[in-house]
PDB file of C-alpha atoms in Angstrom:
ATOM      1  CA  UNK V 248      -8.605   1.583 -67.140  1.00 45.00           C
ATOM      2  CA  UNK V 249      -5.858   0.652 -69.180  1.00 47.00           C
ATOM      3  CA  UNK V 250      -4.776  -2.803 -69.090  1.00 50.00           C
ATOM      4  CA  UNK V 251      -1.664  -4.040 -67.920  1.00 50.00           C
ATOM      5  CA  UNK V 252       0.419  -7.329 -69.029  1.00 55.00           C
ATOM      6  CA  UNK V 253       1.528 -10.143 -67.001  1.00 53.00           C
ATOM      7  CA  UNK V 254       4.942  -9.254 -67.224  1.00 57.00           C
ATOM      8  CA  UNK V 255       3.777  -5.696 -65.493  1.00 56.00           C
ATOM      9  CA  UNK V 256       1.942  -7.571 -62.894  1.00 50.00           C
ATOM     10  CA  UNK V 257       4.436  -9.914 -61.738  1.00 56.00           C
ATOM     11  CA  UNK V 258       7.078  -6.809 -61.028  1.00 54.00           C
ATOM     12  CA  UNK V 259       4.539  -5.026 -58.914  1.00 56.00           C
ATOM     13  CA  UNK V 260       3.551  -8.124 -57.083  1.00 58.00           C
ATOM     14  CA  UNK V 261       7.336  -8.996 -56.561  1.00 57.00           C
ATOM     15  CA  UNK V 262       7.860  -5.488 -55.506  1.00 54.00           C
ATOM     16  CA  UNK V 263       5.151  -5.647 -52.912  1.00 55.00           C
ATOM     17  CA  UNK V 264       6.276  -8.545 -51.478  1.00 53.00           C
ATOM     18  CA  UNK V 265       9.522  -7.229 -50.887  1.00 57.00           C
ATOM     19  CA  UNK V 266       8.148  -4.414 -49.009  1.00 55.00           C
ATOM     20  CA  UNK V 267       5.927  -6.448 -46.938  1.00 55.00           C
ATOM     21  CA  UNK V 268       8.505  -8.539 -46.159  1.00 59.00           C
ATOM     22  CA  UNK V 269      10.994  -5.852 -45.142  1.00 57.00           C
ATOM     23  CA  UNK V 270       7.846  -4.171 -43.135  1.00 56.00           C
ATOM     24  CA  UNK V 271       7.202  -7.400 -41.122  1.00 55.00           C
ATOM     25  CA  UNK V 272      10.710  -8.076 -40.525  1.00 59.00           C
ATOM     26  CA  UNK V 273      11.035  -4.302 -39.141  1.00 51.00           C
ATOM     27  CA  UNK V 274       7.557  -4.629 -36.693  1.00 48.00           C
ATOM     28  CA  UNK V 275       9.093  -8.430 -35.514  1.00 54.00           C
ATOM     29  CA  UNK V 276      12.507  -6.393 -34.684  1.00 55.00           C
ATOM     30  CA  UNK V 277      10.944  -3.526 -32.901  1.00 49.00           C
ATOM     31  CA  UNK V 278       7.942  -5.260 -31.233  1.00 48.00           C
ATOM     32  CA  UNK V 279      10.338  -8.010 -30.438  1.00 46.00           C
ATOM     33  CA  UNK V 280      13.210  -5.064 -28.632  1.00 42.00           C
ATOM     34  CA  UNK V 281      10.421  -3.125 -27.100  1.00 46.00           C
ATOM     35  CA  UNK V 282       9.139  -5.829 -25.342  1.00 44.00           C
ATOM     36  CA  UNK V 283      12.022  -6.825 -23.798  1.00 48.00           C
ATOM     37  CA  UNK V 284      13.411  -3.491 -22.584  1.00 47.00           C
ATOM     38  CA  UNK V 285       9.385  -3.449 -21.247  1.00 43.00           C
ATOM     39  CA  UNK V 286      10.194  -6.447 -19.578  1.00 44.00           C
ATOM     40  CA  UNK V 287      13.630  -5.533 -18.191  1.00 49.00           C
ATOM     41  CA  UNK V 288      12.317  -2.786 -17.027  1.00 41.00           C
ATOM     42  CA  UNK V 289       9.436  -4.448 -15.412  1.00 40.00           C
ATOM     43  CA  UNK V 290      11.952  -7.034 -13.944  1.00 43.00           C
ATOM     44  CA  UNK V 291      14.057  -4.106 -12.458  1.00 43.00           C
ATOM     45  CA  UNK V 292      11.318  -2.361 -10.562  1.00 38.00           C
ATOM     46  CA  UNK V 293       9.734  -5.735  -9.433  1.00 39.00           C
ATOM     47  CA  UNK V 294      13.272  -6.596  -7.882  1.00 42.00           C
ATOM     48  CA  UNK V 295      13.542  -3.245  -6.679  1.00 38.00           C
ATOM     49  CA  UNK V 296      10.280  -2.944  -4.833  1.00 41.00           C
ATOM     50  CA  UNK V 297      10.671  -6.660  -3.404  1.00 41.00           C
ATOM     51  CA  UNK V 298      14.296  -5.685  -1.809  1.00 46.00           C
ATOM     52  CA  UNK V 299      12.415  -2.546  -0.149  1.00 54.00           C
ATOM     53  CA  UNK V 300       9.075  -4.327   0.775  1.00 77.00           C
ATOM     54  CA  UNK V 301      10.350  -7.639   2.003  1.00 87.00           C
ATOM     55  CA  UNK V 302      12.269  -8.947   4.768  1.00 91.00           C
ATOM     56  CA  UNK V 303      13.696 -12.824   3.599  1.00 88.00           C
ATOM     57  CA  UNK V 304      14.636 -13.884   7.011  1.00 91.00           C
ATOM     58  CA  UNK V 305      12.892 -11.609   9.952  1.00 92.00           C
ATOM     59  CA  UNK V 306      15.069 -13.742  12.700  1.00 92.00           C
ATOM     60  CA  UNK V 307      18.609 -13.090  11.104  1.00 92.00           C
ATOM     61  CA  UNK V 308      17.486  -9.478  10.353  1.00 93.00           C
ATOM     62  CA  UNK V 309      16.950  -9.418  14.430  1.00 92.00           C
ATOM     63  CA  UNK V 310      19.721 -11.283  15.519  1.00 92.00           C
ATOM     64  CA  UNK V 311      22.374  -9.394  13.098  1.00 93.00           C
ATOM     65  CA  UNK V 312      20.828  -5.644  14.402  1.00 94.00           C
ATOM     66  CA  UNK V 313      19.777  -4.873  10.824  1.00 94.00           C
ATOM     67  CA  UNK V 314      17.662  -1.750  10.037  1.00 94.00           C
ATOM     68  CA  UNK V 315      15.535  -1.004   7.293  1.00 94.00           C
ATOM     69  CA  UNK V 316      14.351   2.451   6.204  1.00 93.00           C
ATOM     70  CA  UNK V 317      12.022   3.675   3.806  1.00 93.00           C
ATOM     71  CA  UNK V 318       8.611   5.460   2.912  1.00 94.00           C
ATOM     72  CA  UNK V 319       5.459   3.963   1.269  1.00 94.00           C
ATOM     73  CA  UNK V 320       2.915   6.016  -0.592  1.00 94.00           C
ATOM     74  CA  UNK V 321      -0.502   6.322   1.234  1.00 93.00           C
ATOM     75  CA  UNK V 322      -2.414   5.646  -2.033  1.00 91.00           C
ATOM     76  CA  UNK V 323      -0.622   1.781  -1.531  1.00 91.00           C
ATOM     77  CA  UNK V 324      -2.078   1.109   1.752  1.00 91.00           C
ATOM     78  CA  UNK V 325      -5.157  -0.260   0.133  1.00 91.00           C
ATOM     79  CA  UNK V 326      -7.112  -1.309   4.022  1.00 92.00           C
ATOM     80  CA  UNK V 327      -6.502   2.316   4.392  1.00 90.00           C
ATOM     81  CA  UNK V 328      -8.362   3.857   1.728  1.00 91.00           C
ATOM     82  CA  UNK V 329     -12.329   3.684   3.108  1.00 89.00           C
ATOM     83  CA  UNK V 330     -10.961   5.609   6.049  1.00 91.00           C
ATOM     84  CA  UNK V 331      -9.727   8.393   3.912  1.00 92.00           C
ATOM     85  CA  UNK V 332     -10.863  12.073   2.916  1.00 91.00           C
ATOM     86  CA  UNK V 333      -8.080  11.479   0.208  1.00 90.00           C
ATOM     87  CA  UNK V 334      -5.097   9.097  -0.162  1.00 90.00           C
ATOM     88  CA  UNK V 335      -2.274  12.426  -0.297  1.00 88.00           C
ATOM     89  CA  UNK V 336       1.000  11.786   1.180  1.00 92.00           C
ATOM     90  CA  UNK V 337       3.287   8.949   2.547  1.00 94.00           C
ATOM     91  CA  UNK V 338       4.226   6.982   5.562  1.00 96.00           C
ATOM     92  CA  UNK V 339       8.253   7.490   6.927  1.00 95.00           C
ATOM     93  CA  UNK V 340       9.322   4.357   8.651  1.00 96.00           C
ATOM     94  CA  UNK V 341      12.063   2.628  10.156  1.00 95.00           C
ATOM     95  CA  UNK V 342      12.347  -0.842  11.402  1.00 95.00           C
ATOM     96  CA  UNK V 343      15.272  -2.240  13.529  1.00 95.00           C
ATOM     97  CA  UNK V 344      16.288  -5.483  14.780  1.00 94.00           C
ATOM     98  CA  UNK V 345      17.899  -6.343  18.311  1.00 93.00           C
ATOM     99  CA  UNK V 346      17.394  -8.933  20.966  1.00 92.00           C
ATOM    100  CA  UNK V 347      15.712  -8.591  23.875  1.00 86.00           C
ATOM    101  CA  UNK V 348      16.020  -9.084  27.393  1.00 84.00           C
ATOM    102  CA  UNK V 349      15.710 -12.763  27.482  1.00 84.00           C
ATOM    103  CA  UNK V 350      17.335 -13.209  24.468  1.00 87.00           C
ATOM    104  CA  UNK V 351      14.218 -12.937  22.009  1.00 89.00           C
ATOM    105  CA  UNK V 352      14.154 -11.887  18.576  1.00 92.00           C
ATOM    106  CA  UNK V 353      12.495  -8.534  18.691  1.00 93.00           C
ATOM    107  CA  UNK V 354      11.535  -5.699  15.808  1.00 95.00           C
ATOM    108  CA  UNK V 355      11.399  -1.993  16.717  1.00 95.00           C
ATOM    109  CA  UNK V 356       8.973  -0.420  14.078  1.00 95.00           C
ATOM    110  CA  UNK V 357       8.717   3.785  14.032  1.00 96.00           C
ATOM    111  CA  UNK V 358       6.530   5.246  11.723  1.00 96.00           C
ATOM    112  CA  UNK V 359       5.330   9.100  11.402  1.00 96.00           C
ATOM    113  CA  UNK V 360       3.328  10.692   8.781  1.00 95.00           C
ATOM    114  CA  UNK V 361      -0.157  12.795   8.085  1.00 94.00           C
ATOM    115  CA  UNK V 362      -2.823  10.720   7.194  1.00 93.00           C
ATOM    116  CA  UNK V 363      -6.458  13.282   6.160  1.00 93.00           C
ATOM    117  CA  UNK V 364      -8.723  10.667   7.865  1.00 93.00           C
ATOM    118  CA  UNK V 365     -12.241  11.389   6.796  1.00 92.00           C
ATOM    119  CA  UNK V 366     -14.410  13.125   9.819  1.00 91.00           C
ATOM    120  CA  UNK V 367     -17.351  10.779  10.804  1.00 87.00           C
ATOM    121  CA  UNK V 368     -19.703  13.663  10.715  1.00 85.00           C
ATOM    122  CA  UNK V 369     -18.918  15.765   7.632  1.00 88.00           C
ATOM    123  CA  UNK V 370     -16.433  13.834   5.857  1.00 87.00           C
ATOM    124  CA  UNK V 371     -13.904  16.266   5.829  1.00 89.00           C
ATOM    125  CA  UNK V 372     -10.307  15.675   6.134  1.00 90.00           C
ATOM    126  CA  UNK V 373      -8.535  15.595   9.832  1.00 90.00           C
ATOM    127  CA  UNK V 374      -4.798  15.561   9.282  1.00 92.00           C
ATOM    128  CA  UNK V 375      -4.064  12.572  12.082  1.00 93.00           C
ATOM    129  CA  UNK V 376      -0.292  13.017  12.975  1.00 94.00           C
ATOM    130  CA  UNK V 377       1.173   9.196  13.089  1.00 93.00           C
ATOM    131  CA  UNK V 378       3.291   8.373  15.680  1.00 94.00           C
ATOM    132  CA  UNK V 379       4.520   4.859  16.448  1.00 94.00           C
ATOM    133  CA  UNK V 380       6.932   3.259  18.089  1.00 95.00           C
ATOM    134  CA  UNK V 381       5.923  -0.640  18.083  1.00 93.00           C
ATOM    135  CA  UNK V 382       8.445  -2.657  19.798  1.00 93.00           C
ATOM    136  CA  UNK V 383       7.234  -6.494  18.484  1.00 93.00           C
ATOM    137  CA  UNK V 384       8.505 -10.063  19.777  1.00 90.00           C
ATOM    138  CA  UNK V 385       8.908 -12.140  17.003  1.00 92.00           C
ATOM    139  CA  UNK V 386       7.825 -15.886  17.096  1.00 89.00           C
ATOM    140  CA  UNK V 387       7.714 -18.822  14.345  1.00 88.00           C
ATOM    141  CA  UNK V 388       3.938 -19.013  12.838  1.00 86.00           C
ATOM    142  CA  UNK V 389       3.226 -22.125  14.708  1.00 84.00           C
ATOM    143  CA  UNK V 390       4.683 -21.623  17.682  1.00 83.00           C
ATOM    144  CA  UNK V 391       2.217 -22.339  21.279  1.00 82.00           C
ATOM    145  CA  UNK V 392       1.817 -19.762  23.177  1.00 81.00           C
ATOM    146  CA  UNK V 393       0.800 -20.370  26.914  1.00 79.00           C
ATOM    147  CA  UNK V 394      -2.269 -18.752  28.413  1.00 81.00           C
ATOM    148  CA  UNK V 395       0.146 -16.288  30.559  1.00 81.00           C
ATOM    149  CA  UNK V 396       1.812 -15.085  27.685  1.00 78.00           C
ATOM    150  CA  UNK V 397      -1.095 -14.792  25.720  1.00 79.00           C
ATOM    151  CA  UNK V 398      -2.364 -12.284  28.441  1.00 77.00           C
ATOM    152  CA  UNK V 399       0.739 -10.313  29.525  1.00 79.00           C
ATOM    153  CA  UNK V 400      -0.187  -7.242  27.848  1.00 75.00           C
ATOM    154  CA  UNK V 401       3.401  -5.924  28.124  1.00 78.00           C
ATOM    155  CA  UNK V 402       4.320  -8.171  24.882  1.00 81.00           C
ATOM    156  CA  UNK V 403       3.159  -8.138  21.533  1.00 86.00           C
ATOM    157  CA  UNK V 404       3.940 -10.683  19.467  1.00 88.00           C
ATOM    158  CA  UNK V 405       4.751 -11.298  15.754  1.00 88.00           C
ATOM    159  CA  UNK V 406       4.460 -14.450  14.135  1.00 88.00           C
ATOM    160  CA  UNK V 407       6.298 -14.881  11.075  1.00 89.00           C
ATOM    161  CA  UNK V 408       6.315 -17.815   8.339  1.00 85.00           C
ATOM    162  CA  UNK V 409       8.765 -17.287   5.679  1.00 83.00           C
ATOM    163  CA  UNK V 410       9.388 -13.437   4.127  1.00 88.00           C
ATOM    164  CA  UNK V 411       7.872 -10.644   5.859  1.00 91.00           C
ATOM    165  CA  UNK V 412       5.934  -8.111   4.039  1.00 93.00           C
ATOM    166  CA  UNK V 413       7.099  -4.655   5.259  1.00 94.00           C
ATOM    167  CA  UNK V 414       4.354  -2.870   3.979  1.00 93.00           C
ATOM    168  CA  UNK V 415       1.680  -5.107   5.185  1.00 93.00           C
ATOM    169  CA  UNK V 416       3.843  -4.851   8.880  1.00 93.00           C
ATOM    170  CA  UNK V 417       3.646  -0.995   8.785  1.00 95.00           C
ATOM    171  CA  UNK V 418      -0.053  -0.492   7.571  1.00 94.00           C
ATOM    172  CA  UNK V 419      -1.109  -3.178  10.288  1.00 93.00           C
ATOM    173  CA  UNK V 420       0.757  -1.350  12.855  1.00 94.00           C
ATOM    174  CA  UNK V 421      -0.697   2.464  11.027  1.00 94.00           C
ATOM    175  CA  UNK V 422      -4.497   0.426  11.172  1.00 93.00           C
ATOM    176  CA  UNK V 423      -3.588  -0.236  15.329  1.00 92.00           C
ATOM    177  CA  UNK V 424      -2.814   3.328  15.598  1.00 92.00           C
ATOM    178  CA  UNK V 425      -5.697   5.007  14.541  1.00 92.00           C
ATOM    179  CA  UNK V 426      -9.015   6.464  16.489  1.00 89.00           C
ATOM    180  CA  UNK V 427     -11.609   4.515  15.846  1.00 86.00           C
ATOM    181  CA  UNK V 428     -14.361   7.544  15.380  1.00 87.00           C
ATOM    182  CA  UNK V 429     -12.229  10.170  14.306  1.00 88.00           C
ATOM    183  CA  UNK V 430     -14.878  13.568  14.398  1.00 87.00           C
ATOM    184  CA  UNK V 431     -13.799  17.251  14.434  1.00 87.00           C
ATOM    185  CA  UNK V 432     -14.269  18.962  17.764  1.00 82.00           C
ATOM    186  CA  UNK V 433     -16.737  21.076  15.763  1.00 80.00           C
ATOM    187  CA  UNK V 434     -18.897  20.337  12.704  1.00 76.00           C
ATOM    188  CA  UNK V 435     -21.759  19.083  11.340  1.00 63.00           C
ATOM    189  CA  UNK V 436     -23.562  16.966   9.142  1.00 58.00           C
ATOM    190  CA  UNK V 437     -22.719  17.291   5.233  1.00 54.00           C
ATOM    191  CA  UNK V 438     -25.324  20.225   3.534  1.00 52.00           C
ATOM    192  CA  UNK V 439     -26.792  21.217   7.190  1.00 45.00           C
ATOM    193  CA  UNK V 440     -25.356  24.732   7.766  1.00 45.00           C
ATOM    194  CA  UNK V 441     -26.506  24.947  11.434  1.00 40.00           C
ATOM    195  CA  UNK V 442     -25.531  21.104  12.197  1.00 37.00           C
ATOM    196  CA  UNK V 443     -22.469  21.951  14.244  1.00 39.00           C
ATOM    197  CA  UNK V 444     -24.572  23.465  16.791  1.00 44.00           C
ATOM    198  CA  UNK V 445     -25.085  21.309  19.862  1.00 44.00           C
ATOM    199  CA  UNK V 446     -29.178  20.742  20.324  1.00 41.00           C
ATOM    200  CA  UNK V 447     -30.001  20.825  24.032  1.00 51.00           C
ATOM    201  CA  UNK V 448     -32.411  17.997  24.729  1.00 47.00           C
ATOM    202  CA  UNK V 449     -34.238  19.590  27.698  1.00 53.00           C
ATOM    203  CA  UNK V 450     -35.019  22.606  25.475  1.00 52.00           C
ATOM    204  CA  UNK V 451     -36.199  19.882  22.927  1.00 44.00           C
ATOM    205  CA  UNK V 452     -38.894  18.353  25.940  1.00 51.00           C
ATOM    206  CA  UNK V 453     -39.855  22.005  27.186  1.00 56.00           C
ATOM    207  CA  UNK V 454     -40.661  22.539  24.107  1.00 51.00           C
ATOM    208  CA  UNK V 455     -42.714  19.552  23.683  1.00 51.00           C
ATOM    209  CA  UNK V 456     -45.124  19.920  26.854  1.00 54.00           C
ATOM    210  CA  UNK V 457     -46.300  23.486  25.441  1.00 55.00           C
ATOM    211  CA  UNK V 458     -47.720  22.499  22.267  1.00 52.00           C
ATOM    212  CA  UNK V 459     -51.524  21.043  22.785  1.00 55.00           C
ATOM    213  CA  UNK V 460     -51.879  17.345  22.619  1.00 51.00           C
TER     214      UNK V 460
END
C-alpha cells in the first residue's frame, strides 16, 4: 500500500467529518419533519374519529334535538367478530335527540346494514338484514331506579356518565338485535355431504329392534 503523510490524513479526516456532519444534520431535519407531519396527521384523524364516535354531553344533545349520522365499519365492532362468517361491510346509523312525553331526555337510534353471521351448523355466512329502531330514555349513571320502573318493559333506559361512545351505543344495540342461534333453514354439518337431511328417529328405533341382540 503506499503510504500516506499526516498532512494527507488530516484532509481526508476533515473531509469526512464534514460529510458526516452535513449527513446527520440532513437525517435530524427529515426524521425530525416526518415525524411531525406523522403526528399531525395522527392528531387529525384522532380528532376526527372522536367528533364522529363521541357524544360530549348526551342530555344537551337530547334537549337541543341534535342528530348524528354516520357509518362504522363491521371489522370495528370487535364483540362482533366471533359471531361472524367474515367481518365485510358496515353499519348505517342515525341517532336523534328529543324529549319525551314527560319531559325525559330520550335518544332515537336507527341502524340498518348486512351483517354474514356465521350459521351454527355449517359455518357459512347468513346475510342478517339489521333493522333497528331503539327509542332509549336516558338517565345519569347513578341515578335509582324504583322497582316499577325497573319492570315496565315499555322503557329502556340509558345511563350515561360523562361522553357517550357512539360506536359502543350502536354495536350494543346491533348485539340486542341479533338471533341468538342463527342456522340456515337447510344445511348440514361442515364435510358431511348428506348432513342436511333430517334423520327420522322412529326409523332410527325400527331399525334397532330388527337387528339380534
Amino acid at each position: 500500500p503506499v503510504g500516506r503523510s499526516r498532512g494527507e490524513y488530516e484532509f481526508l479526516r476533515h473531509k469526512f467529518v464534514i460529510a458526516t456532519s452535513a449527513w446527520k444534520s440532513f437525517l435530524k431535519r427529515h426524521l425530525v419533519l416526518t415525524w411531525r407531519h406523522k403526528t399531525n396527521i395522527i392528531s387529525r384523524l384522532s380528532r376526527s374519529r372522536s367528533r364522529l364516535k363521541r357524544i360530549s354531553d348526551s342530555f344537551a344533545f337530547a334537549r337541543e334535538g341534535r342528530v348524528l349520522e354516520g357509518t362504522l365499519a363491521i371489522s370495528s365492532l370487535e364483540r362482533l367478530q366471533d359471531l361472524l362468517a367474515d367481518a365485510s361491510g358496515e353499519v348505517t346509523f342515525r341517532i336523534e335527540g328529543l324529549k319525551g312525553e314527560r319531559g325525559q331526555s330520550m335518544l332515537r337510534l336507527e341502524a340498518s346494514g348486512v351483517l354474514p353471521l356465521a350459521c351454527q351448523r355449517c359455518l357459512e355466512a347468513i346475510h342478517f338484514e339489521l333493522d333497528i329502531d331503539s327509542l332509549l330514555e336516558l338517565i345519569p349513571a347513578d341515578a335509582e331506579l324504583s322497582q316499577e320502573e325497573l319492570e315496565d318493559d315499555t322503557r329502556d333506559f340509558l345511563p350515561v356518565a360523562g361522553e357517550l361512545d357512539v360506536a359502543e351505543l350502536v354495536e350494543d344495540e346491533v348485539l340486542l338485535a341479533l338471533p341468538v342461534a342463527p342456522r340456515h333453514e337447510r344445511c348440514g354439518l361442515p364435510g358431511a355431504p348428506d348432513a342436511g337431511e333430517r334423520i327420522n328417529p322412529f326409523a332410527v328405533l325400527d331399525a334397532l329392534k330388527g337387528k339380534p341382540n
